[in-house]
Amino acid sequence: AFTASVLQLGMAATVPLFRIQASSLFEAGKAHGKAAAGLIHGFLGVSELTALSAFTFETSLGRASFAALKAANVPVYPEYVDEMAGIATGANVSLDTIWMINLLQELENLMPNDIHVGEEHCTDVMTWTVDRALVHGHNEDWSTAVSPYMYFMAYEASPNGANFSQAAGLCYPGMII
């Protein structure tokens, strides 16, 4: 089950907020994919994503890199694979497409410069305070072509429990929480 609402950010932007209640990450992902299907499909049409898809699925370097990244992640993060499978099912896209979205940064770092499309992604700054506390600043300054597709997602356990902890955050379309 999910509910949707809209958050007003400043004077210019509204960002959807989806609240998912589920008992497993697959079911949470499926509801996530269903709720955000239009945003995920729109995101896949952005030039940066079409170039990434061509690299990932149509070049030998892209296919080999993609396979190696998946093989390295599956045994370590099986619960995230379940969530991605749910997102793919709910959004009616292939599981490999959702994998590509979630490996976007890693795959783009492997793309030759002559086929890379898009801008740099977010800006992060990290430092230590005098008392040794870590401080992290993050700026969402990715392409304006991407911003219309962003949303907030919140996963909550069903009343009967769940195999995941409550989580929420700003989400690029199709990415796991």
Coordinates of N, CA and C in Angstrom, one line a residue:
A1 N 0.8 -1.2 0.0 CA 0.0 0.0 0.0 C 0.9 1.2 0.0
F2 N 0.4 2.3 -0.7 CA 1.2 3.5 -0.7 C 0.2 4.7 -0.7
T3 N 0.7 5.8 -0.2 CA 0.0 7.1 -0.3 C 1.0 8.1 -0.9
A4 N 0.4 9.1 -1.5 CA 1.2 10.1 -2.2 C 0.8 11.5 -1.8
S5 N 1.7 12.4 -1.7 CA 1.4 13.8 -1.4 C 2.5 14.6 -2.1
V6 N 2.4 15.8 -2.0 CA 3.4 16.7 -2.7 C 4.0 17.7 -1.6
L7 N 5.3 17.8 -1.6 CA 6.0 18.7 -0.8 C 6.3 20.0 -1.6
Q8 N 6.1 21.1 -1.0 CA 6.4 22.4 -1.6 C 7.8 22.8 -1.1
L9 N 8.8 22.9 -2.0 CA 10.1 23.3 -1.7 C 10.4 24.7 -2.2
G10 N 10.4 25.7 -1.4 CA 10.6 27.0 -1.8 C 9.5 27.5 -2.7
M11 N 9.7 28.4 -3.6 CA 8.6 29.0 -4.4 C 8.5 28.3 -5.7
A12 N 9.6 27.5 -6.1 CA 9.6 27.0 -7.5 C 9.3 25.5 -7.7
A13 N 9.6 24.7 -6.7 CA 9.6 23.3 -6.9 C 8.6 22.6 -6.0
T14 N 7.9 21.6 -6.6 CA 7.1 20.7 -5.8 C 7.7 19.3 -6.0
V15 N 7.8 18.5 -5.0 CA 8.4 17.2 -5.1 C 7.5 16.1 -4.5
P16 N 7.1 15.1 -5.3 CA 6.2 14.1 -4.7 C 6.8 13.4 -3.5
L17 N 6.0 13.0 -2.6 CA 6.3 12.2 -1.5 C 5.5 10.9 -1.5
F18 N 6.1 9.8 -1.6 CA 5.4 8.5 -1.6 C 5.7 7.8 -0.2
R19 N 4.7 7.3 0.4 CA 4.8 6.5 1.7 C 4.4 5.1 1.4
I20 N 5.3 4.2 1.6 CA 5.1 2.8 1.3 C 5.0 2.0 2.6
Q21 N 4.0 1.2 2.7 CA 4.0 0.3 3.9 C 4.0 -1.2 3.3
A22 N 5.0 -2.0 3.8 CA 5.2 -3.3 3.3 C 5.8 -4.2 4.3
S23 N 5.8 -5.5 4.0 CA 6.4 -6.5 4.9 C 7.8 -7.0 4.4
S24 N 8.1 -6.7 3.2 CA 9.4 -7.2 2.6 C 9.9 -6.1 1.7
L25 N 11.2 -6.1 1.4 CA 11.8 -5.2 0.5 C 11.3 -5.4 -0.9
F26 N 11.0 -6.6 -1.3 CA 10.5 -6.8 -2.6 C 9.1 -6.1 -2.7
E27 N 8.2 -6.3 -1.8 CA 6.9 -5.7 -1.8 C 7.1 -4.1 -1.7
A28 N 8.0 -3.6 -0.9 CA 8.2 -2.2 -0.8 C 8.7 -1.7 -2.2
G29 N 9.6 -2.4 -2.8 CA 10.1 -2.0 -4.1 C 9.0 -2.0 -5.1
K30 N 8.2 -3.1 -5.1 CA 7.1 -3.2 -6.1 C 6.1 -2.0 -5.9
A31 N 5.8 -1.6 -4.7 CA 4.9 -0.4 -4.5 C 5.7 0.9 -4.9
H32 N 7.0 0.9 -4.6 CA 7.8 2.1 -5.0 C 7.8 2.2 -6.6
G33 N 8.0 1.1 -7.3 CA 8.0 1.1 -8.7 C 6.7 1.5 -9.3
K34 N 5.6 1.0 -8.7 CA 4.2 1.3 -9.2 C 3.9 2.8 -8.9
A35 N 4.3 3.3 -7.7 CA 4.0 4.7 -7.4 C 4.8 5.7 -8.3
A36 N 6.0 5.3 -8.6 CA 6.9 6.3 -9.3 C 7.1 5.8 -10.8
A37 N 6.3 4.9 -11.3 CA 6.5 4.4 -12.7 C 6.6 5.5 -13.7
G38 N 5.8 6.5 -13.7 CA 5.9 7.6 -14.6 C 7.1 8.4 -14.5
L39 N 7.6 8.6 -13.3 CA 8.8 9.3 -13.1 C 10.0 8.5 -13.5
I40 N 10.0 7.2 -13.3 CA 11.1 6.3 -13.7 C 11.2 6.3 -15.2
H41 N 10.0 6.1 -15.9 CA 10.0 6.1 -17.4 C 10.5 7.4 -17.9
G42 N 10.1 8.5 -17.3 CA 10.5 9.8 -17.8 C 12.0 10.0 -17.6
F43 N 12.5 9.6 -16.5 CA 14.0 9.7 -16.2 C 14.8 8.9 -17.2
L44 N 14.3 7.7 -17.6 CA 15.0 6.9 -18.6 C 15.1 7.6 -20.0
G45 N 14.3 8.6 -20.2 CA 14.3 9.3 -21.5 C 15.2 10.5 -21.5
V46 N 15.8 10.8 -20.3 CA 16.8 11.9 -20.2 C 18.1 11.5 -21.0
S47 N 18.7 12.4 -21.8 CA 19.8 12.1 -22.6 C 20.9 11.4 -21.9
E48 N 21.2 11.8 -20.6 CA 22.2 11.2 -19.9 C 22.0 9.7 -19.7
L49 N 20.7 9.3 -19.4 CA 20.3 8.0 -19.2 C 20.3 7.2 -20.5
T50 N 19.9 7.8 -21.6 CA 19.9 7.0 -22.9 C 21.3 6.7 -23.3
A51 N 22.2 7.7 -23.0 CA 23.7 7.4 -23.3 C 24.2 6.3 -22.4
L52 N 23.8 6.4 -21.1 CA 24.3 5.3 -20.2 C 23.8 4.0 -20.6
S53 N 22.5 3.9 -21.0 CA 21.9 2.6 -21.5 C 22.6 2.1 -22.7
A54 N 22.9 3.0 -23.6 CA 23.7 2.5 -24.8 C 25.0 2.0 -24.4
F55 N 25.7 2.7 -23.5 CA 27.1 2.2 -23.1 C 26.9 0.8 -22.4
T56 N 26.0 0.8 -21.4 CA 25.8 -0.4 -20.6 C 25.4 -1.7 -21.4
F57 N 24.5 -1.5 -22.3 CA 23.9 -2.7 -22.9 C 24.4 -2.9 -24.4
E58 N 25.1 -1.9 -25.0 CA 25.4 -2.1 -26.4 C 27.0 -2.0 -26.7
T59 N 27.8 -1.9 -25.6 CA 29.2 -1.9 -25.8 C 29.8 -3.0 -25.0
S60 N 30.9 -3.6 -25.5 CA 31.6 -4.7 -24.8 C 32.1 -4.2 -23.5
L61 N 32.7 -3.0 -23.4 CA 33.2 -2.5 -22.1 C 32.0 -2.3 -21.1
G62 N 30.9 -1.8 -21.6 CA 29.8 -1.6 -20.8 C 29.2 -2.9 -20.3
R63 N 29.0 -3.8 -21.2 CA 28.4 -5.1 -20.8 C 29.3 -5.8 -19.8
A64 N 30.6 -5.9 -20.0 CA 31.5 -6.5 -19.1 C 31.6 -5.8 -17.7
S65 N 31.6 -4.5 -17.7 CA 31.7 -3.8 -16.5 C 30.4 -4.0 -15.7
F66 N 29.2 -3.9 -16.4 CA 27.9 -4.1 -15.7 C 27.9 -5.5 -15.1
A67 N 28.3 -6.5 -15.8 CA 28.2 -7.9 -15.3 C 29.1 -8.0 -14.1
A68 N 30.3 -7.4 -14.1 CA 31.3 -7.5 -13.0 C 30.7 -6.8 -11.8
L69 N 30.1 -5.6 -12.0 CA 29.6 -4.8 -10.9 C 28.4 -5.6 -10.2
K70 N 27.5 -6.2 -11.0 CA 26.4 -7.0 -10.5 C 27.0 -8.2 -9.7
A71 N 27.9 -8.9 -10.3 CA 28.5 -10.1 -9.6 C 29.1 -9.7 -8.3
A72 N 29.7 -8.6 -8.2 CA 30.4 -8.1 -6.9 C 29.3 -7.7 -5.9
N73 N 28.2 -7.2 -6.3 CA 27.2 -6.7 -5.4 C 26.1 -7.7 -4.9
V74 N 25.8 -8.7 -5.8 CA 24.7 -9.6 -5.4 C 25.0 -10.4 -4.1
P75 N 26.2 -11.0 -4.0 CA 26.4 -11.8 -2.7 C 26.5 -10.9 -1.5
V76 N 26.8 -9.7 -1.6 CA 27.0 -8.8 -0.5 C 25.7 -8.1 -0.1
Y77 N 24.8 -7.8 -1.0 CA 23.6 -7.0 -0.8 C 22.4 -7.7 -1.4
P78 N 22.1 -8.9 -1.0 CA 20.9 -9.6 -1.6 C 19.6 -8.9 -1.3
E79 N 19.5 -8.3 -0.2 CA 18.2 -7.6 0.1 C 18.0 -6.4 -0.8
Y80 N 19.1 -5.8 -1.3 CA 18.9 -4.7 -2.2 C 18.5 -5.2 -3.6
V81 N 19.0 -6.4 -3.9 CA 18.5 -7.1 -5.2 C 17.0 -7.3 -5.1
D82 N 16.5 -7.7 -4.0 CA 15.1 -7.9 -3.8 C 14.3 -6.6 -4.0
E83 N 14.8 -5.5 -3.4 CA 14.2 -4.2 -3.6 C 14.2 -3.8 -5.0
M84 N 15.3 -4.0 -5.7 CA 15.4 -3.6 -7.1 C 14.5 -4.5 -8.0
A85 N 14.4 -5.8 -7.7 CA 13.4 -6.6 -8.4 C 12.0 -6.1 -8.2
G86 N 11.7 -5.7 -7.0 CA 10.3 -5.2 -6.8 C 10.1 -3.9 -7.6
I87 N 11.1 -3.0 -7.6 CA 11.0 -1.7 -8.3 C 10.7 -2.0 -9.8
A88 N 11.5 -2.9 -10.3 CA 11.4 -3.3 -11.7 C 10.0 -3.8 -12.0
T89 N 9.5 -4.7 -11.2 CA 8.2 -5.3 -11.4 C 7.1 -4.2 -11.3
G90 N 7.2 -3.4 -10.3 CA 6.2 -2.3 -10.1 C 6.2 -1.3 -11.2
A91 N 7.4 -0.9 -11.7 CA 7.5 0.1 -12.8 C 7.4 -0.5 -14.2
N92 N 7.3 -1.8 -14.3 CA 7.3 -2.5 -15.6 C 8.5 -2.2 -16.5
V93 N 9.6 -2.3 -15.9 CA 10.9 -2.2 -16.6 C 11.8 -3.4 -16.3
S94 N 12.8 -3.6 -17.0 CA 13.6 -4.8 -16.8 C 14.4 -4.6 -15.5
L95 N 14.8 -5.7 -14.8 CA 15.6 -5.6 -13.6 C 17.0 -5.0 -14.0
D96 N 17.5 -5.4 -15.2 CA 18.8 -4.8 -15.5 C 18.7 -3.3 -15.7
T97 N 17.6 -2.7 -16.1 CA 17.4 -1.3 -16.2 C 17.5 -0.7 -14.8
I98 N 16.9 -1.3 -13.8 CA 16.9 -0.8 -12.4 C 18.4 -0.9 -11.9
W99 N 19.0 -2.1 -12.2 CA 20.4 -2.2 -11.8 C 21.3 -1.1 -12.4
M100 N 21.1 -0.8 -13.7 CA 21.9 0.3 -14.3 C 21.6 1.6 -13.6
I101 N 20.4 1.9 -13.3 CA 20.1 3.2 -12.6 C 20.9 3.2 -11.3
N102 N 20.9 2.1 -10.5 CA 21.5 2.1 -9.2 C 23.0 2.0 -9.3
L103 N 23.6 1.6 -10.4 CA 25.0 1.6 -10.7 C 25.4 2.8 -11.5
L104 N 24.6 3.8 -11.6 CA 24.8 4.9 -12.5 C 26.2 5.6 -12.3
Q105 N 26.5 5.9 -11.1 CA 27.8 6.6 -10.9 C 29.0 5.7 -11.3
E106 N 28.9 4.5 -10.9 CA 30.0 3.6 -11.2 C 30.2 3.3 -12.7
L107 N 29.0 3.2 -13.4 CA 29.1 3.0 -14.8 C 29.5 4.2 -15.6
E108 N 29.0 5.4 -15.2 CA 29.4 6.6 -15.8 C 30.9 6.9 -15.6
N109 N 31.5 6.5 -14.5 CA 32.9 6.6 -14.3 C 33.7 5.8 -15.3
L110 N 33.1 4.7 -15.8 CA 33.8 3.8 -16.7 C 33.6 4.2 -18.2
M111 N 32.7 5.1 -18.5 CA 32.3 5.5 -19.8 C 33.5 6.3 -20.4
P112 N 33.8 6.1 -21.7 CA 34.8 6.9 -22.4 C 34.2 8.4 -22.5
N113 N 35.0 9.3 -22.4 CA 34.6 10.7 -22.4 C 33.8 11.1 -23.6
D114 N 34.2 10.5 -24.8 CA 33.6 10.9 -26.0 C 32.1 10.4 -26.1
I115 N 31.6 9.5 -25.3 CA 30.2 9.1 -25.3 C 29.5 9.5 -24.0
H116 N 30.2 10.1 -23.1 CA 29.5 10.6 -21.8 C 28.7 11.8 -22.1
V117 N 27.4 11.7 -21.6 CA 26.5 12.8 -21.8 C 26.1 13.3 -20.4
G118 N 25.9 14.6 -20.2 CA 25.4 15.0 -18.9 C 26.5 15.8 -18.1
E119 N 26.1 16.2 -17.0 CA 26.9 17.0 -16.1 C 27.4 16.2 -14.9
E120 N 28.3 16.9 -14.2 CA 28.7 16.3 -12.9 C 27.5 16.2 -12.0
H121 N 27.7 15.3 -11.1 CA 26.5 15.1 -10.2 C 26.7 15.9 -8.9
C122 N 26.1 15.5 -7.8 CA 26.0 16.3 -6.6 C 27.4 16.7 -6.0
T123 N 27.4 17.8 -5.2 CA 28.5 18.2 -4.6 C 28.5 17.8 -3.1
D124 N 29.6 17.2 -2.6 CA 29.7 16.8 -1.2 C 31.0 17.4 -0.6
V125 N 30.8 17.8 0.7 CA 31.9 18.3 1.4 C 31.9 17.6 2.8
M126 N 33.1 17.1 3.2 CA 33.2 16.5 4.5 C 34.3 17.1 5.3
T127 N 34.1 17.2 6.6 CA 35.2 17.7 7.5 C 35.0 17.2 8.9
W128 N 35.9 17.4 9.7 CA 35.9 17.1 11.2 C 35.7 18.4 12.0
T129 N 34.9 18.3 13.0 CA 34.8 19.5 13.9 C 36.0 19.4 14.9
V130 N 36.1 20.4 15.7 CA 37.2 20.4 16.7 C 37.1 19.3 17.6
D131 N 35.9 18.8 18.0 CA 35.8 17.7 18.9 C 35.7 16.4 18.1
R132 N 36.1 16.3 16.9 CA 36.2 15.1 16.1 C 34.9 14.5 15.6
A133 N 33.9 15.3 15.5 CA 32.6 14.8 15.0 C 32.7 15.0 13.4
L134 N 32.2 14.1 12.7 CA 32.2 14.2 11.2 C 31.0 15.0 10.8
V135 N 31.3 16.0 9.9 CA 30.2 16.8 9.4 C 30.2 16.6 7.9
H136 N 29.0 16.4 7.3 CA 28.9 16.1 5.9 C 27.8 17.1 5.3
G137 N 28.2 17.8 4.3 CA 27.3 18.6 3.5 C 27.1 18.1 2.1
H138 N 25.8 18.1 1.7 CA 25.5 17.5 0.4 C 24.6 18.5 -0.3
N139 N 24.9 18.8 -1.6 CA 24.1 19.7 -2.4 C 23.5 18.9 -3.6
E140 N 22.2 19.0 -3.8 CA 21.6 18.3 -4.9 C 21.7 19.2 -6.1
D141 N 22.8 19.2 -6.8 CA 22.9 20.1 -8.0 C 23.2 19.3 -9.3
W142 N 22.5 18.2 -9.4 CA 22.6 17.5 -10.7 C 21.9 18.2 -11.7
S143 N 21.8 17.8 -12.9 CA 21.2 18.4 -14.1 C 19.8 18.9 -13.9
T144 N 19.4 20.0 -14.4 CA 18.0 20.5 -14.4 C 17.2 19.5 -15.2
A145 N 17.7 18.8 -16.1 CA 17.0 17.8 -16.9 C 16.5 16.6 -16.0
V146 N 17.2 16.4 -14.9 CA 16.8 15.3 -14.0 C 15.9 15.7 -12.9
S147 N 16.0 17.0 -12.4 CA 15.2 17.4 -11.3 C 13.7 17.2 -11.4
P148 N 13.1 17.3 -12.5 CA 11.6 17.1 -12.5 C 11.2 15.6 -12.2
Y149 N 12.1 14.7 -12.1 CA 11.8 13.3 -11.9 C 12.1 12.9 -10.5
M150 N 12.7 13.7 -9.7 CA 13.1 13.3 -8.3 C 11.8 13.3 -7.4
Y151 N 11.9 12.5 -6.4 CA 10.8 12.4 -5.4 C 11.4 11.9 -4.1
F152 N 10.5 12.1 -3.1 CA 10.8 11.5 -1.7 C 10.1 10.2 -1.6
M153 N 10.8 9.3 -0.9 CA 10.2 7.9 -0.7 C 10.4 7.6 0.7
A154 N 9.3 7.0 1.3 CA 9.4 6.6 2.7 C 8.9 5.1 2.8
Y155 N 9.7 4.2 3.4 CA 9.3 2.8 3.6 C 9.0 2.7 5.1
E156 N 7.9 2.1 5.3 CA 7.5 1.8 6.7 C 7.1 0.3 6.8
A157 N 7.3 -0.3 8.0 CA 7.0 -1.7 8.2 C 5.4 -1.8 8.2
S158 N 4.9 -2.9 7.7 CA 3.5 -3.2 7.8 C 3.2 -3.4 9.3
P159 N 1.9 -3.4 9.7 CA 1.5 -3.6 11.1 C 2.0 -5.0 11.6
N160 N 2.1 -5.9 10.7 CA 2.6 -7.3 11.0 C 4.1 -7.5 11.0
G161 N 4.8 -6.4 10.8 CA 6.3 -6.5 10.8 C 6.8 -6.5 9.4
A162 N 8.2 -6.4 9.3 CA 8.8 -6.4 8.0 C 10.3 -6.9 8.1
N163 N 10.9 -7.2 7.0 CA 12.3 -7.7 7.0 C 13.2 -6.5 6.7
F164 N 12.8 -5.3 7.0 CA 13.6 -4.1 6.7 C 13.3 -3.1 7.8
S165 N 14.3 -2.1 8.0 CA 14.1 -1.0 8.9 C 13.4 0.1 8.2
Q166 N 12.7 0.9 8.9 CA 12.1 2.1 8.3 C 13.2 3.0 7.7
A167 N 12.9 3.5 6.5 CA 13.9 4.4 5.8 C 13.1 5.4 4.9
A168 N 13.7 6.5 4.7 CA 13.1 7.5 3.8 C 14.3 8.4 3.3
G169 N 14.0 9.0 2.1 CA 15.0 9.9 1.6 C 14.6 10.5 0.2
L170 N 15.4 11.4 -0.2 CA 15.2 11.9 -1.6 C 15.7 10.8 -2.5
C171 N 14.9 10.6 -3.6 CA 15.2 9.5 -4.5 C 15.3 9.9 -5.9
Y172 N 16.3 9.5 -6.6 CA 16.4 9.6 -8.0 C 15.6 8.4 -8.5
P173 N 14.8 8.5 -9.6 CA 13.9 7.5 -10.1 C 14.5 6.1 -10.2
G174 N 13.9 5.2 -9.6 CA 14.3 3.8 -9.6 C 15.5 3.4 -8.7
M175 N 16.0 4.3 -8.0 CA 17.1 4.0 -7.0 C 16.5 3.5 -5.7
I176 N 17.2 2.5 -5.1 CA 16.8 1.9 -3.9 C 16.9 3.0 -2.7
I177 N 16.1 2.7 -1.7 CA 16.1 3.6 -0.5 C 17.1 3.0 0.4

